[in-house]
Each structure stands twice: as structure tokens, then as C-alpha cells.
Amino acid sequence: AQTVTQSQPEMSVQEAETVTLSCTYDTSESNYYLFWYKQPPSRQMILVIRQEAYKQQNATENRFSVNFQKAAKSFSLKISDSQLGDTAMYFCAFMKQQTSYDKVIFGPGTSLSVIP
Amino acid sequence: IAGITQAPTSQILAAGRRMTLRCTQDMRHNAMYWYRQDLGLGLRLIHYSNTAGTTGKGEVPDGYSVSRANTDDFPLTLASAVPSQTSVYFCASSVVQGVINEQFFGPGTRLTVL
């Protein structure tokens, strides 16, 4: 069974600085997707970035980028130039496509606080 | 509406009562999901439906039931609520046949069972 681990329950970063959130996963699959979701205090789940396992190039979305290490089963999220609006819970997620539905396994989350 | 709506936003419920959480999407997605979110555990799948008329069990289905009479609606029912069902519940949907099947989430329902 797949598992997703986020070893940092809480983190903080100064505004305008860079922070990296860690995520590791365990799977025997070779084809899968990885996601980072953001959940601000509004509770809405927002997709931040996604990575296809077959792609070697790390995904980037504006100030958000990932370091995908497939052999190490690691998928960290880097936030550059942190902003107050980045304060949120961040969830790493693993998804394997199945014939009937998309099975998504979420990590326990990392609470990020951006300090002015 | 655009996206996924859930009702109610929050609810306090006495143990033993029956409760239905509503979820509606207008994106014509074929698959829908119910998750519960608990501190330190992330989101866990309760039930899913890959198309109207069919449903399946997720990771934590006990005490919950779902139905999928049409494409848009996917209600979650707690037949006899217990305090351990206190949680935040999220409905989500996706297009399973898509290239990257991102799941879109509703705003959540905070349920407290006393």
C-alpha cells in the first residue's frame, strides 16, 4: 500500500525568504502523479503544483517549485520569496490512476507560517 | 454555481442522530469522492463514485453511506452519528479519463458530534 510522509508538522519562514517542505512516499508503482495542495485558513483545498512520475524535469509554478527524486521517493516543495498569503497547511499527495477512480493518498500535512 | 458546493458549512449534531451532507458539482465530472480531514492524518477517503449509479468504499467507510443518483449530486449520510465522526468533510470530483486527473475540492463541512 502507498504511504505519504511529511516529517515537518510545523514550519515558519520570514517574509521574502525561501522555505522547503519535505515529502517522502512509498510505492512499488512506476507510473503515478504527485501533488502539493495548499489549505489556507479559509479551508479551501487549492492545487499548488503537480508532477508526473515519468517526467524527469521538476515542475515549476511561479514561486513554487519541486525537487522530485524518483529513486529516493522524495518530493519536496520549495517556496521562494515567501508571502504572508502563503501561510497555510500544505499537503503532499500521491495518486495512482486506477480503472474505476483516482486513488489519492494524502500526507498528514505541514503547517507553514510566514512571519512578517 | 461554478465548481463544487457543499452544505451545510458547519453543523453540531447530537450522537445517534442521522445527518446527510450534501455535495453538488457543475463540472460534469464523472468521479466524485468524500474525504474526512483529521489533524495529523491528512485527508482520508470515505467513499467514491466513478459514475452515476455506482459507488465504492474508500479507506474509512464504516458508519457512512453514499448514493449517486445523477452526475451532479453525491450526498454522504451518517445513519447514527458518533463522536468519532467529528471532522471536516470534503467532497471532491475529477475526470477519471483525463490526462492528469486533478481532483477539485468543495469548501468543506465542519461536523461536530456531541
Short mmCIF file of C-alpha atoms in Angstrom, two decimals:
data_model
loop_
_atom_site.label_atom_id
_atom_site.label_comp_id
_atom_site.label_asym_id
_atom_site.label_seq_id
_atom_site.Cartn_x
_atom_site.Cartn_y
_atom_site.Cartn_z
CA ALA A 1 0.00 0.00 0.00
CA GLN A 2 1.15 3.50 -0.74
CA THR A 3 2.02 5.87 2.10
CA VAL A 4 2.94 9.55 2.17
CA THR A 5 5.05 11.04 4.94
CA GLN A 6 5.55 14.70 5.81
CA SER A 7 8.06 14.82 8.63
CA GLN A 8 7.62 18.51 9.48
CA PRO A 9 4.30 19.14 11.27
CA GLU A 10 5.02 22.86 11.57
CA MET A 11 7.39 25.30 9.91
CA SER A 12 7.88 29.03 9.83
CA VAL A 13 9.68 31.37 7.46
CA GLN A 14 10.37 35.07 7.31
CA GLU A 15 8.58 37.01 4.62
CA ALA A 16 10.60 37.15 1.37
CA GLU A 17 12.73 34.18 2.40
CA THR A 18 12.76 30.69 0.88
CA VAL A 19 11.40 27.59 2.58
CA THR A 20 11.39 23.91 1.63
CA LEU A 21 8.72 21.45 2.74
CA SER A 22 9.63 17.78 2.74
CA CYS A 23 7.62 14.83 1.49
CA THR A 24 8.52 11.20 1.03
CA TYR A 25 6.34 8.40 -0.24
CA ASP A 26 6.42 4.68 -0.54
CA THR A 27 5.16 2.81 -3.58
CA SER A 28 6.02 -0.06 -5.86
CA GLU A 29 4.34 1.64 -8.81
CA SER A 30 6.36 3.15 -11.63
CA ASN A 31 3.67 5.39 -13.09
CA TYR A 32 1.97 7.87 -10.80
CA TYR A 33 1.39 11.54 -10.05
CA LEU A 34 2.42 13.72 -7.14
CA PHE A 35 0.73 16.88 -5.94
CA TRP A 36 1.09 19.64 -3.41
CA TYR A 37 -2.15 21.12 -2.13
CA LYS A 38 -2.45 24.29 -0.09
CA GLN A 39 -5.16 24.77 2.51
CA PRO A 40 -5.33 28.35 3.84
CA PRO A 41 -7.42 29.29 6.87
CA SER A 42 -10.43 29.52 4.54
CA ARG A 43 -10.27 25.71 4.43
CA GLN A 44 -10.40 25.57 0.62
CA MET A 45 -8.07 22.96 -0.90
CA ILE A 46 -6.02 24.57 -3.66
CA LEU A 47 -3.73 22.69 -6.04
CA VAL A 48 -0.29 24.29 -5.96
CA ILE A 49 1.77 22.09 -8.25
CA ARG A 50 1.82 18.62 -9.77
CA GLN A 51 4.44 16.26 -11.15
CA GLU A 52 4.16 13.24 -13.39
CA ALA A 53 6.49 10.47 -12.29
CA TYR A 54 7.65 9.76 -15.84
CA LYS A 55 8.92 13.32 -16.24
CA GLN A 56 12.46 13.95 -15.06
CA GLN A 57 12.13 17.73 -15.19
CA ASN A 58 10.99 19.30 -11.94
CA ALA A 59 7.69 21.15 -12.12
CA THR A 60 7.62 24.90 -11.51
CA GLU A 61 4.71 27.28 -10.96
CA ASN A 62 5.81 30.86 -10.39
CA ARG A 63 7.34 30.97 -6.88
CA PHE A 64 6.66 27.29 -6.27
CA SER A 65 8.95 24.52 -7.46
CA VAL A 66 9.55 20.91 -6.59
CA ASN A 67 12.58 18.70 -6.20
CA PHE A 68 11.44 15.31 -7.43
CA GLN A 69 13.83 12.47 -6.68
CA LYS A 70 12.15 9.33 -8.01
CA ALA A 71 14.75 6.84 -6.83
CA ALA A 72 14.69 8.30 -3.34
CA LYS A 73 10.88 8.64 -3.46
CA SER A 74 11.16 12.24 -2.38
CA PHE A 75 9.01 15.19 -3.49
CA SER A 76 9.87 18.43 -1.70
CA LEU A 77 8.21 21.80 -2.29
CA LYS A 78 10.24 24.99 -2.40
CA ILE A 79 8.52 28.33 -1.91
CA SER A 80 10.62 31.30 -2.94
CA ASP A 81 10.03 34.91 -1.87
CA SER A 82 7.54 33.80 0.77
CA GLN A 83 4.45 35.97 1.15
CA LEU A 84 2.00 36.35 4.02
CA GLY A 85 -0.64 34.71 1.84
CA ASP A 86 1.44 31.54 1.76
CA THR A 87 0.50 30.89 5.37
CA ALA A 88 -1.44 27.64 5.16
CA MET A 89 -1.44 23.90 5.67
CA TYR A 90 0.35 22.12 2.85
CA PHE A 91 -0.47 18.55 1.88
CA CYS A 92 1.65 16.30 -0.25
CA ALA A 93 -0.39 13.74 -2.21
CA PHE A 94 0.30 10.64 -4.28
CA MET A 95 -2.06 9.48 -6.97
CA LYS A 96 -2.19 6.30 -8.96
CA GLN A 97 -4.70 6.07 -11.72
CA GLN A 98 -6.97 3.11 -11.48
CA THR A 99 -9.64 1.89 -13.83
CA SER A 100 -12.52 2.94 -11.61
CA TYR A 101 -11.33 6.02 -9.76
CA ASP A 102 -8.25 8.06 -8.95
CA LYS A 103 -6.85 6.84 -5.67
CA VAL A 104 -5.18 9.73 -3.86
CA ILE A 105 -3.16 9.25 -0.70
CA PHE A 106 -2.54 12.40 1.33
CA GLY A 107 0.24 13.09 3.77
CA PRO A 108 -0.55 14.41 7.26
CA GLY A 109 0.27 17.99 6.29
CA THR A 110 2.76 20.70 7.21
CA SER A 111 1.53 23.92 8.77
CA LEU A 112 3.51 26.82 7.35
CA SER A 113 3.53 30.24 8.96
CA VAL A 114 5.01 33.22 7.12
CA ILE A 115 6.25 35.80 9.60
CA PRO A 116 6.24 39.48 8.66
CA ILE B 1 -22.65 27.88 -9.50
CA ALA B 2 -19.13 27.05 -10.57
CA GLY B 3 -17.23 24.12 -9.17
CA ILE B 4 -18.34 22.17 -6.11
CA THR B 5 -20.71 23.29 -3.39
CA GLN B 6 -21.25 21.64 -0.04
CA ALA B 7 -23.95 22.11 2.57
CA PRO B 8 -24.11 22.79 5.39
CA THR B 9 -20.94 24.80 6.08
CA SER B 10 -20.93 23.54 9.63
CA GLN B 11 -23.18 21.51 11.88
CA ILE B 12 -23.37 20.45 15.51
CA LEU B 13 -25.14 17.14 15.89
CA ALA B 14 -26.23 15.03 18.82
CA ALA B 15 -24.89 11.48 18.90
CA GLY B 16 -27.31 8.97 17.45
CA ARG B 17 -28.87 11.44 15.02
CA ARG B 18 -28.97 10.94 11.28
CA MET B 19 -27.23 13.51 9.10
CA THR B 20 -26.80 13.99 5.36
CA LEU B 21 -24.02 16.14 3.97
CA ARG B 22 -24.80 17.47 0.52
CA CYS B 23 -22.41 17.86 -2.39
CA THR B 24 -23.14 19.20 -5.87
CA GLN B 25 -20.80 19.79 -8.80
CA ASP B 26 -21.49 21.50 -12.10
CA MET B 27 -18.37 20.43 -13.99
CA ARG B 28 -19.89 17.20 -15.34
CA HIS B 29 -17.07 15.22 -13.77
CA ASN B 30 -17.72 11.51 -13.77
CA ALA B 31 -15.94 10.70 -10.50
CA MET B 32 -16.79 12.07 -7.05
CA TYR B 33 -15.27 11.48 -3.65
CA TRP B 34 -15.85 12.06 0.04
CA TYR B 35 -12.90 12.63 2.37
CA ARG B 36 -12.61 13.37 6.06
CA GLN B 37 -9.82 15.56 7.37
CA ASP B 38 -8.43 14.98 10.84
CA LEU B 39 -5.45 16.67 12.46
CA GLY B 40 -2.26 14.72 11.90
CA LEU B 41 -3.91 12.30 9.49
CA GLY B 42 -4.45 14.43 6.40
CA LEU B 43 -7.41 13.55 4.22
CA ARG B 44 -8.75 10.02 4.12
CA LEU B 45 -11.14 8.66 1.52
CA ILE B 46 -14.53 7.55 2.82
CA HIS B 47 -16.42 6.62 -0.34
CA TYR B 48 -16.14 7.27 -4.05
CA SER B 49 -18.26 7.04 -7.17
CA ASN B 50 -16.79 6.68 -10.64
CA THR B 51 -20.08 7.27 -12.42
CA ALA B 52 -23.76 7.82 -11.71
CA GLY B 53 -25.33 4.70 -10.28
CA THR B 54 -22.13 3.19 -8.86
CA THR B 55 -20.29 3.71 -5.58
CA GLY B 56 -17.34 2.16 -3.80
CA LYS B 57 -15.71 2.05 -0.38
CA GLY B 58 -12.61 4.00 0.42
CA GLU B 59 -10.20 3.77 3.34
CA VAL B 60 -12.62 4.62 6.18
CA PRO B 61 -16.18 3.74 5.06
CA ASP B 62 -17.66 2.41 8.31
CA GLY B 63 -20.62 4.44 9.59
CA TYR B 64 -21.12 6.24 6.29
CA SER B 65 -23.18 5.63 3.18
CA VAL B 66 -23.42 7.39 -0.17
CA SER B 67 -25.59 7.42 -3.25
CA ARG B 68 -25.10 8.72 -6.78
CA ALA B 69 -28.47 9.11 -8.46
CA ASN B 70 -27.11 11.52 -11.08
CA THR B 71 -23.84 13.03 -12.27
CA ASP B 72 -24.03 16.21 -10.19
CA ASP B 73 -25.01 15.10 -6.68
CA PHE B 74 -23.18 12.88 -4.22
CA PRO B 75 -24.67 13.02 -0.69
CA LEU B 76 -22.95 11.46 2.32
CA THR B 77 -25.14 10.06 5.09
CA LEU B 78 -24.28 9.29 8.68
CA ALA B 79 -27.05 6.94 9.78
CA SER B 80 -26.36 7.24 13.51
CA ALA B 81 -23.64 9.77 14.27
CA VAL B 82 -20.94 9.05 16.85
CA PRO B 83 -18.40 11.47 18.39
CA SER B 84 -15.53 9.88 16.43
CA GLN B 85 -17.17 11.20 13.28
CA THR B 86 -16.40 14.75 14.37
CA SER B 87 -14.30 16.01 11.48
CA VAL B 88 -14.14 18.26 8.47
CA TYR B 89 -15.65 16.61 5.42
CA PHE B 90 -14.60 17.40 1.87
CA CYS B 91 -16.32 16.46 -1.32
CA ALA B 92 -14.20 16.30 -4.49
CA SER B 93 -14.61 15.45 -8.15
CA SER B 94 -12.42 14.57 -11.10
CA VAL B 95 -12.48 13.45 -14.70
CA VAL B 96 -11.01 9.98 -14.45
CA GLN B 97 -10.36 9.73 -18.16
CA GLY B 98 -8.33 12.93 -18.22
CA VAL B 99 -4.59 13.15 -18.80
CA ILE B 100 -3.85 14.44 -15.32
CA ASN B 101 -6.83 13.78 -13.13
CA GLU B 102 -6.67 16.66 -10.70
CA GLN B 103 -9.29 16.46 -8.01
CA PHE B 104 -11.30 19.60 -7.38
CA PHE B 105 -12.50 20.15 -3.84
CA GLY B 106 -15.53 21.75 -2.27
CA PRO B 107 -15.25 24.18 0.65
CA GLY B 108 -15.80 21.51 3.29
CA THR B 109 -18.32 20.87 6.06
CA ARG B 110 -17.26 21.04 9.68
CA LEU B 111 -19.24 18.47 11.66
CA THR B 112 -19.23 18.20 15.43
CA VAL B 113 -20.92 15.21 17.05
CA LEU B 114 -21.61 15.60 20.76
#
